[in-house]
Short mmCIF file of C-alpha atoms and ligand atoms in Angstrom, two decimals:
data_model
loop_
_atom_site.label_atom_id
_atom_site.label_comp_id
_atom_site.label_asym_id
_atom_site.label_seq_id
_atom_site.Cartn_x
_atom_site.Cartn_y
_atom_site.Cartn_z
CA UNK A 6 57.69 40.89 125.43
CA UNK A 7 54.28 40.38 126.59
CA UNK A 8 52.10 38.49 124.09
CA UNK A 9 49.17 36.80 123.20
CA UNK A 10 48.61 34.74 120.06
CA UNK A 11 47.74 37.18 117.65
CA UNK A 12 49.30 40.43 118.93
CA UNK A 13 52.65 40.86 120.28
CA UNK A 14 53.37 44.03 121.86
CA UNK A 15 56.66 45.06 124.08
CA UNK A 16 58.80 48.16 124.61
CA UNK A 17 61.91 48.50 123.12
CA UNK A 18 64.38 51.45 123.91
CA UNK A 19 62.12 54.62 122.74
CA UNK A 20 59.59 52.91 121.21
CA UNK A 21 56.38 50.46 121.65
CA UNK A 22 56.39 47.88 119.06
CA UNK A 23 53.10 46.05 117.92
CA UNK A 24 53.46 43.01 115.68
CA UNK A 25 50.24 41.84 113.94
CA UNK A 26 50.90 38.10 114.29
CA UNK A 27 48.60 35.87 112.37
CA UNK A 28 51.26 34.92 109.30
CA UNK A 29 49.11 31.84 108.22
CA UNK A 30 46.14 34.40 107.71
CA UNK A 31 48.18 37.00 106.15
CA UNK A 32 47.98 38.96 109.65
CA UNK A 33 44.21 39.58 108.50
CA UNK A 34 42.91 41.75 111.57
CA UNK A 35 40.42 40.11 114.04
CA UNK A 36 38.37 41.60 116.85
CA UNK A 37 40.61 40.67 119.65
CA UNK A 38 43.60 41.96 117.46
CA UNK A 39 41.80 45.30 117.30
CA UNK A 40 40.94 45.30 121.01
CA UNK A 41 44.67 44.59 122.15
CA UNK A 42 45.90 47.04 119.80
CA UNK A 43 43.74 49.82 121.01
CA UNK A 44 44.27 48.93 124.76
CA UNK A 45 48.23 49.03 124.28
CA UNK A 46 47.92 52.45 122.21
CA UNK A 47 45.89 54.09 125.09
CA UNK A 48 48.27 52.63 127.79
CA UNK A 49 51.30 54.01 125.80
CA UNK A 50 50.07 57.36 125.13
CA UNK A 51 50.60 58.17 128.96
CA UNK A 52 53.53 56.13 129.26
CA UNK A 53 56.68 58.41 129.32
CA UNK A 54 59.16 55.87 128.28
CA UNK A 55 57.32 55.38 124.99
CA UNK A 56 58.11 57.99 122.64
CA UNK A 57 57.08 56.55 119.23
CA UNK A 58 55.19 53.12 118.21
CA UNK A 59 56.33 50.76 115.41
CA UNK A 60 53.62 48.69 113.88
CA UNK A 61 54.74 45.50 111.88
CA UNK A 62 53.30 42.26 110.59
CA UNK A 63 54.83 39.09 111.02
CA UNK A 64 56.46 36.79 108.51
CA UNK A 65 57.71 38.23 105.17
CA UNK A 66 54.05 37.63 103.04
CA UNK A 67 52.05 40.06 104.32
CA UNK A 68 52.11 43.19 106.67
CA UNK A 69 48.19 42.73 106.85
CA UNK A 70 45.89 41.58 104.25
CA UNK A 71 42.67 43.20 105.80
CA UNK A 72 39.67 42.50 107.96
CA UNK A 73 38.70 39.16 108.89
CA UNK A 74 36.10 39.18 106.58
CA UNK A 75 35.49 35.27 107.02
CA UNK A 76 34.06 36.12 110.73
CA UNK A 77 32.26 39.00 109.42
CA UNK A 78 30.58 36.81 106.81
CA UNK A 79 29.83 34.04 109.32
CA UNK A 80 28.17 36.91 111.55
CA UNK A 81 26.46 38.20 108.82
CA UNK A 82 24.91 34.83 107.68
CA UNK A 83 24.20 34.00 111.52
CA UNK A 84 22.32 37.17 111.88
CA UNK A 85 24.75 38.50 114.66
CA UNK A 86 24.68 42.17 113.80
CA UNK A 87 26.12 42.83 117.38
CA UNK A 88 29.43 41.26 116.20
CA UNK A 89 29.40 43.37 112.96
CA UNK A 90 28.63 46.30 114.63
CA UNK A 91 31.42 45.88 117.13
CA UNK A 92 34.03 44.83 114.54
CA UNK A 93 33.63 47.76 112.41
CA UNK A 94 33.06 50.64 115.27
CA UNK A 95 36.18 49.43 116.99
CA UNK A 96 37.91 49.05 113.84
CA UNK A 97 37.17 52.65 112.83
CA UNK A 98 37.69 53.81 116.22
CA UNK A 99 41.37 52.34 115.97
CA UNK A 100 42.15 54.01 112.68
CA UNK A 101 41.10 57.37 114.28
CA UNK A 102 43.25 56.88 117.58
CA UNK A 103 46.19 56.17 115.11
CA UNK A 104 45.27 59.25 113.12
CA UNK A 105 45.27 61.34 116.38
CA UNK A 106 47.99 59.70 118.57
CA UNK A 107 49.90 62.15 120.67
CA UNK A 108 53.20 60.22 119.50
CA UNK A 109 54.57 59.27 116.14
CA UNK A 110 53.29 56.03 114.95
CA UNK A 111 55.51 54.28 112.30
CA UNK A 112 54.04 51.47 110.26
CA UNK A 113 56.68 49.04 108.44
CA UNK A 114 55.07 47.73 105.38
CA UNK A 115 56.67 44.31 103.84
CA UNK A 116 54.40 42.24 101.67
CA UNK A 117 50.58 42.60 100.96
CA UNK A 118 48.84 45.63 102.74
CA UNK A 119 45.16 45.54 101.92
CA UNK A 120 41.86 47.10 103.42
CA UNK A 121 41.91 46.88 107.23
CA UNK A 122 45.76 46.65 107.10
CA UNK A 123 45.87 50.12 105.17
CA UNK A 124 43.65 51.22 108.20
CA UNK A 125 46.21 50.40 110.93
CA UNK A 126 49.14 52.13 108.75
CA UNK A 127 48.05 55.01 106.46
CA UNK A 128 46.60 57.10 109.30
CA UNK A 129 49.90 56.89 110.86
CA UNK A 130 52.54 59.85 110.03
CA UNK A 131 55.44 57.38 108.81
CA UNK A 132 54.57 54.70 106.53
CA UNK A 133 57.56 52.78 105.40
CA UNK A 134 57.24 50.28 102.24
CA UNK A 135 59.58 48.02 101.03
CA UNK A 136 60.21 46.52 97.54
CA UNK A 137 58.24 43.70 98.51
CA UNK A 138 55.44 45.80 99.61
CA UNK A 139 51.95 45.41 97.72
CA UNK A 140 49.01 47.80 98.54
CA UNK A 141 45.38 47.67 97.49
CA UNK A 142 41.85 48.53 98.39
CA UNK A 143 40.09 45.77 96.63
CA UNK A 144 36.64 45.63 98.33
CA UNK A 145 34.51 46.01 95.26
CA UNK A 146 35.71 42.68 94.33
CA UNK A 147 33.76 41.22 97.77
CA UNK A 148 30.87 43.28 97.24
CA UNK A 149 31.99 45.92 99.86
CA UNK A 150 33.56 49.21 99.75
CA UNK A 151 36.79 50.89 100.63
CA UNK A 152 36.38 51.68 104.22
CA UNK A 153 38.83 52.26 107.26
CA UNK A 154 38.93 56.05 106.30
CA UNK A 155 39.53 55.08 102.58
CA UNK A 156 36.28 57.43 101.89
CA UNK A 157 38.74 60.26 103.47
CA UNK A 158 42.03 59.49 102.07
CA UNK A 159 41.43 58.16 98.59
CA UNK A 160 39.94 61.54 97.45
CA UNK A 161 42.85 63.41 98.61
CA UNK A 162 45.30 61.27 96.28
CA UNK A 163 46.46 62.78 93.21
CA UNK A 164 43.85 63.73 90.59
CA UNK A 165 41.43 60.91 90.22
CA UNK A 166 44.22 58.15 91.12
CA UNK A 167 41.93 57.35 94.55
CA UNK A 168 38.63 56.84 92.37
CA UNK A 169 40.74 54.59 90.08
CA UNK A 170 42.28 52.47 93.08
CA UNK A 171 39.03 52.20 94.87
CA UNK A 172 37.00 51.06 92.14
CA UNK A 173 39.12 48.87 90.19
CA UNK A 174 41.17 47.43 93.47
CA UNK A 175 44.44 47.72 91.46
CA UNK A 176 47.37 46.55 93.16
CA UNK A 177 50.48 49.00 93.90
CA UNK A 178 54.03 48.23 94.28
CA UNK A 179 55.71 50.00 97.46
CA UNK A 180 57.34 52.73 95.24
CA UNK A 181 54.25 53.86 93.49
CA UNK A 182 52.52 53.65 96.86
CA UNK A 183 54.86 56.30 97.96
CA UNK A 184 54.06 58.35 94.76
CA UNK A 185 50.20 57.84 95.42
CA UNK A 186 50.45 58.57 99.09
CA UNK A 187 49.79 55.50 100.90
CA UNK A 188 53.35 55.25 102.17
CA UNK A 189 55.93 58.36 103.03
CA UNK A 190 59.21 56.31 102.87
CA UNK A 191 61.13 53.68 100.71
CA UNK A 192 63.17 51.11 102.47
CA UNK A 193 64.52 47.78 101.29
CA UNK A 194 63.37 45.03 103.35
CA UNK A 195 67.19 44.08 103.99
CA UNK A 196 67.52 47.61 106.02
CA UNK A 197 64.19 47.23 108.01
CA UNK A 198 65.77 45.37 111.05
CA UNK A 199 68.50 47.92 111.31
CA UNK A 200 65.79 50.72 111.00
CA UNK A 201 63.59 49.24 113.58
CA UNK A 202 66.58 49.04 115.78
CA UNK A 203 67.97 52.71 115.01
CA UNK A 204 64.04 53.81 115.72
CA UNK A 205 64.36 52.16 118.88
CA UNK A 206 67.49 54.03 119.99
CA UNK A 207 67.18 57.69 118.41
CA UNK A 208 63.49 57.88 117.36
CA UNK A 209 61.96 59.10 114.27
CA UNK A 210 64.86 61.29 112.87
CA UNK A 211 66.50 58.24 111.61
CA UNK A 212 63.87 57.42 109.07
CA UNK A 213 65.42 59.76 106.47
CA UNK A 214 68.72 57.98 106.28
CA UNK A 215 66.89 55.03 105.65
CA UNK A 216 64.67 56.54 102.68
CA UNK A 217 66.12 55.21 99.71
CA UNK A 218 65.76 56.88 96.22
CA UNK A 219 62.28 56.30 94.81
CA UNK A 220 61.97 54.34 91.30
CA UNK A 221 59.68 56.35 88.72
CA UNK A 222 55.98 56.15 89.29
CA UNK A 223 54.80 53.35 86.93
CA UNK A 224 51.57 55.14 86.51
CA UNK A 225 53.03 58.40 85.67
CA UNK A 226 52.45 57.70 81.90
CA UNK A 227 48.81 57.19 82.56
CA UNK A 228 48.16 59.81 85.16
CA UNK A 229 46.34 62.23 82.59
CA UNK A 230 44.14 59.29 80.91
CA UNK A 231 43.23 57.96 84.60
CA UNK A 232 42.03 61.68 85.71
CA UNK A 233 40.09 61.94 82.33
CA UNK A 234 38.28 58.52 82.74
CA UNK A 235 37.46 58.43 86.60
CA UNK A 236 36.48 62.06 86.90
CA UNK A 237 33.05 60.91 85.15
CA UNK A 238 30.36 61.05 87.54
CA UNK A 239 28.81 57.58 86.72
CA UNK A 240 30.11 54.09 87.04
CA UNK A 241 28.71 53.80 83.33
CA UNK A 242 30.33 56.82 82.14
CA UNK A 243 33.71 55.91 83.44
CA UNK A 244 33.46 52.40 81.54
CA UNK A 245 32.35 53.95 78.18
CA UNK A 246 35.86 56.65 78.65
CA UNK A 247 37.98 53.49 79.46
CA UNK A 248 36.77 51.76 76.35
CA UNK A 249 37.69 54.81 74.29
CA UNK A 250 41.35 54.51 75.55
CA UNK A 251 43.50 52.21 73.65
CA UNK A 252 46.07 51.32 76.61
CA UNK A 253 46.92 48.36 78.67
CA UNK A 254 46.33 49.78 81.76
CA UNK A 255 42.65 50.75 80.54
CA UNK A 256 41.76 47.48 79.41
CA UNK A 257 43.06 45.93 82.98
CA UNK A 258 40.89 48.39 84.42
CA UNK A 259 37.87 47.53 82.54
CA UNK A 260 38.46 43.84 83.47
CA UNK A 261 38.45 44.82 87.06
CA UNK A 262 35.46 46.65 86.91
CA UNK A 263 33.51 43.94 85.04
CA UNK A 264 34.49 41.22 87.87
CA UNK A 265 33.57 43.69 90.35
CA UNK A 266 30.12 43.59 92.22
CA UNK A 267 28.03 46.11 89.91
CA UNK A 268 26.30 47.37 92.88
CA UNK A 269 29.44 47.98 94.94
CA UNK A 270 30.68 50.07 92.16
CA UNK A 271 28.13 52.39 92.22
CA UNK A 272 28.04 52.72 96.09
CA UNK A 273 31.83 53.05 95.98
CA UNK A 274 31.81 55.82 93.60
CA UNK A 275 28.99 57.64 95.63
CA UNK A 276 30.92 57.13 99.06
CA UNK A 277 34.17 58.50 97.58
CA UNK A 278 32.53 61.81 95.96
CA UNK A 279 30.97 62.65 99.32
CA UNK A 280 34.04 61.74 101.38
CA UNK A 281 35.88 64.53 99.45
CA UNK A 282 34.21 67.31 101.92
CA UNK A 283 34.15 65.43 104.96
CA UNK A 284 36.84 65.13 107.65
CA UNK A 285 38.19 62.08 108.81
CA UNK A 286 35.95 61.31 111.85
CA UNK A 287 33.03 62.24 109.66
CA UNK A 288 33.96 59.83 106.77
CA UNK A 289 34.52 57.00 109.16
CA UNK A 290 30.98 57.58 110.67
CA UNK A 291 29.32 57.64 107.32
CA UNK A 292 31.43 54.37 106.32
CA UNK A 293 29.99 52.67 109.53
CA UNK A 294 26.39 53.40 108.45
CA UNK A 295 27.19 52.16 105.17
CA UNK A 296 28.56 48.88 106.67
CA UNK A 297 25.13 48.27 107.73
CA UNK A 298 23.52 49.03 104.59
CA UNK A 299 25.84 47.21 102.34
CA UNK A 300 26.32 44.22 104.65
CA UNK A 301 22.70 43.79 104.03
CA UNK A 302 23.00 43.55 100.24
CA UNK A 303 23.28 39.71 99.12
CA UNK A 304 26.60 40.70 97.29
CA UNK A 305 28.71 40.62 100.19
CA UNK A 306 28.03 37.03 101.49
CA UNK A 307 28.47 36.05 98.09
CA UNK A 308 31.72 38.09 97.53
CA UNK A 309 33.38 36.67 100.31
CA UNK A 310 32.38 33.25 99.55
CA UNK A 311 33.37 33.52 95.88
CA UNK A 312 36.64 35.28 96.74
CA UNK A 313 37.74 34.08 100.47
CA UNK A 314 35.75 31.14 101.36
CA UNK A 315 35.22 28.88 98.26
CA UNK A 316 37.53 30.63 96.39
CA UNK A 317 36.07 29.69 93.04
CA UNK A 318 36.44 33.74 92.05
CA UNK A 319 33.01 33.13 90.44
CA UNK A 320 30.83 35.36 92.55
CA UNK A 321 27.10 35.60 91.04
CA UNK A 322 26.01 39.43 91.44
CA UNK A 323 22.73 40.51 91.88
CA UNK A 324 22.41 42.33 89.72
CA UNK A 325 24.92 40.99 87.36
CA UNK A 326 25.36 43.64 85.11
CA UNK A 327 26.30 47.10 85.76
CA UNK A 328 23.60 48.79 83.52
CA UNK A 329 20.85 46.92 86.05
CA UNK A 330 21.78 48.85 88.84
CA UNK A 331 18.93 50.86 90.08
CA UNK A 332 20.20 54.37 91.33
CA UNK A 333 17.41 55.13 93.46
CA UNK A 334 18.54 51.50 95.31
CA UNK A 335 21.89 52.87 95.99
CA UNK A 336 20.87 56.53 96.88
CA UNK A 337 18.55 54.84 99.57
CA UNK A 338 21.58 53.16 101.19
CA UNK A 339 23.05 56.39 102.04
CA UNK A 340 20.04 57.80 103.93
CA UNK A 341 19.92 55.03 106.60
C1 QUE B 12 39.21 41.45 98.59
C2 QUE B 12 39.10 41.75 99.73
C3 QUE B 12 39.81 41.16 100.54
C4 QUE B 12 40.25 39.69 100.34
C5 QUE B 12 39.96 39.54 99.06
C6 QUE B 12 39.60 40.17 98.17
C7 QUE B 12 40.01 41.66 102.12
C8 QUE B 12 40.37 40.85 102.99
C9 QUE B 12 41.17 39.42 102.72
C10 QUE B 12 41.54 38.62 103.72
C11 QUE B 12 42.75 37.87 103.30
C12 QUE B 12 43.23 36.97 104.26
C13 QUE B 12 42.62 36.55 105.03
C14 QUE B 12 41.37 36.91 105.48
C15 QUE B 12 40.89 38.05 104.64
O1 QUE B 12 40.86 39.07 101.39
O2 QUE B 12 39.39 42.62 102.46
O3 QUE B 12 40.90 36.44 106.67
O4 QUE B 12 43.16 35.44 105.92
O5 QUE B 12 40.41 41.00 104.31
O6 QUE B 12 39.57 39.69 97.01
O7 QUE B 12 38.55 43.10 100.21
#
């Protein structure tokens, strides 16, 4: 295998293997990792020995916890917009490259998979989740929005499940992720090494033999209520409908919404609704424009500070209350 520190790549049998390798940082994606991954995929697209590509995370805690938002916050604070623009444009181009890749990509997701980690897996045709996988799009908690094509794929999840997941950032198990649409196959951790070896030997046809019986969807009993609450046109109305539900899932959802950036909830709802009618490419382009608008808002630097840098989990949002967000200010973010 050829390797640098953070991204290890190599060919094994019929497959190219990409290992996200920053286990201490939960394999969070840095710009050099995005560049190395893009370069390798471009090379392998032309390589007749490579029939498929496997994407994995190092260690058993995470597949990939997201983008390197600490670096993005630093760049924002120091005024390095060029870094911010390079990061997002190259990350989203990689998401699109995976979605349109001429050979099958297979992501093996064991452990945490959030944000940018979902971006390098969900667009692949095969996503294998284990019983230790945990999926989430938690960006409203850091004053950002579900990006990496989430404004394309979340509105295409069943009913209003995607709106619920994108606004609340609720974590899903590997099995639930297959029911929702994040993943396509369910294989226990104990069989992953054998699966990788079988893929290298025989290609994607072996996936079915490793796909185990899926436990029931834990959200099934709440699907109708989720659809009812999250079909509302405004954040205020979603909150009103959740408050009228007498159920544990609804109070958890309310708690998550109350902790999130009020502004981020508004721009996320609008972005998800607009994404219904966009292609993946159009959605990624709209997301890129929205990164500039939302990162200029104080909630992004404050949210990353509170959740990732200082970890006090007590962000001071501006404005602090959902009712005080001015819809005209949010609409204006989509005009830039
Ligand atoms: C919400 C998020 C993210 C988060 C925490 C949140 C996110 C993200 C990370 C993260 C995790 C580990 C790292 C790192 C970043 O945390 O998107 O650099 O090493 O990438 O509450 O959206």
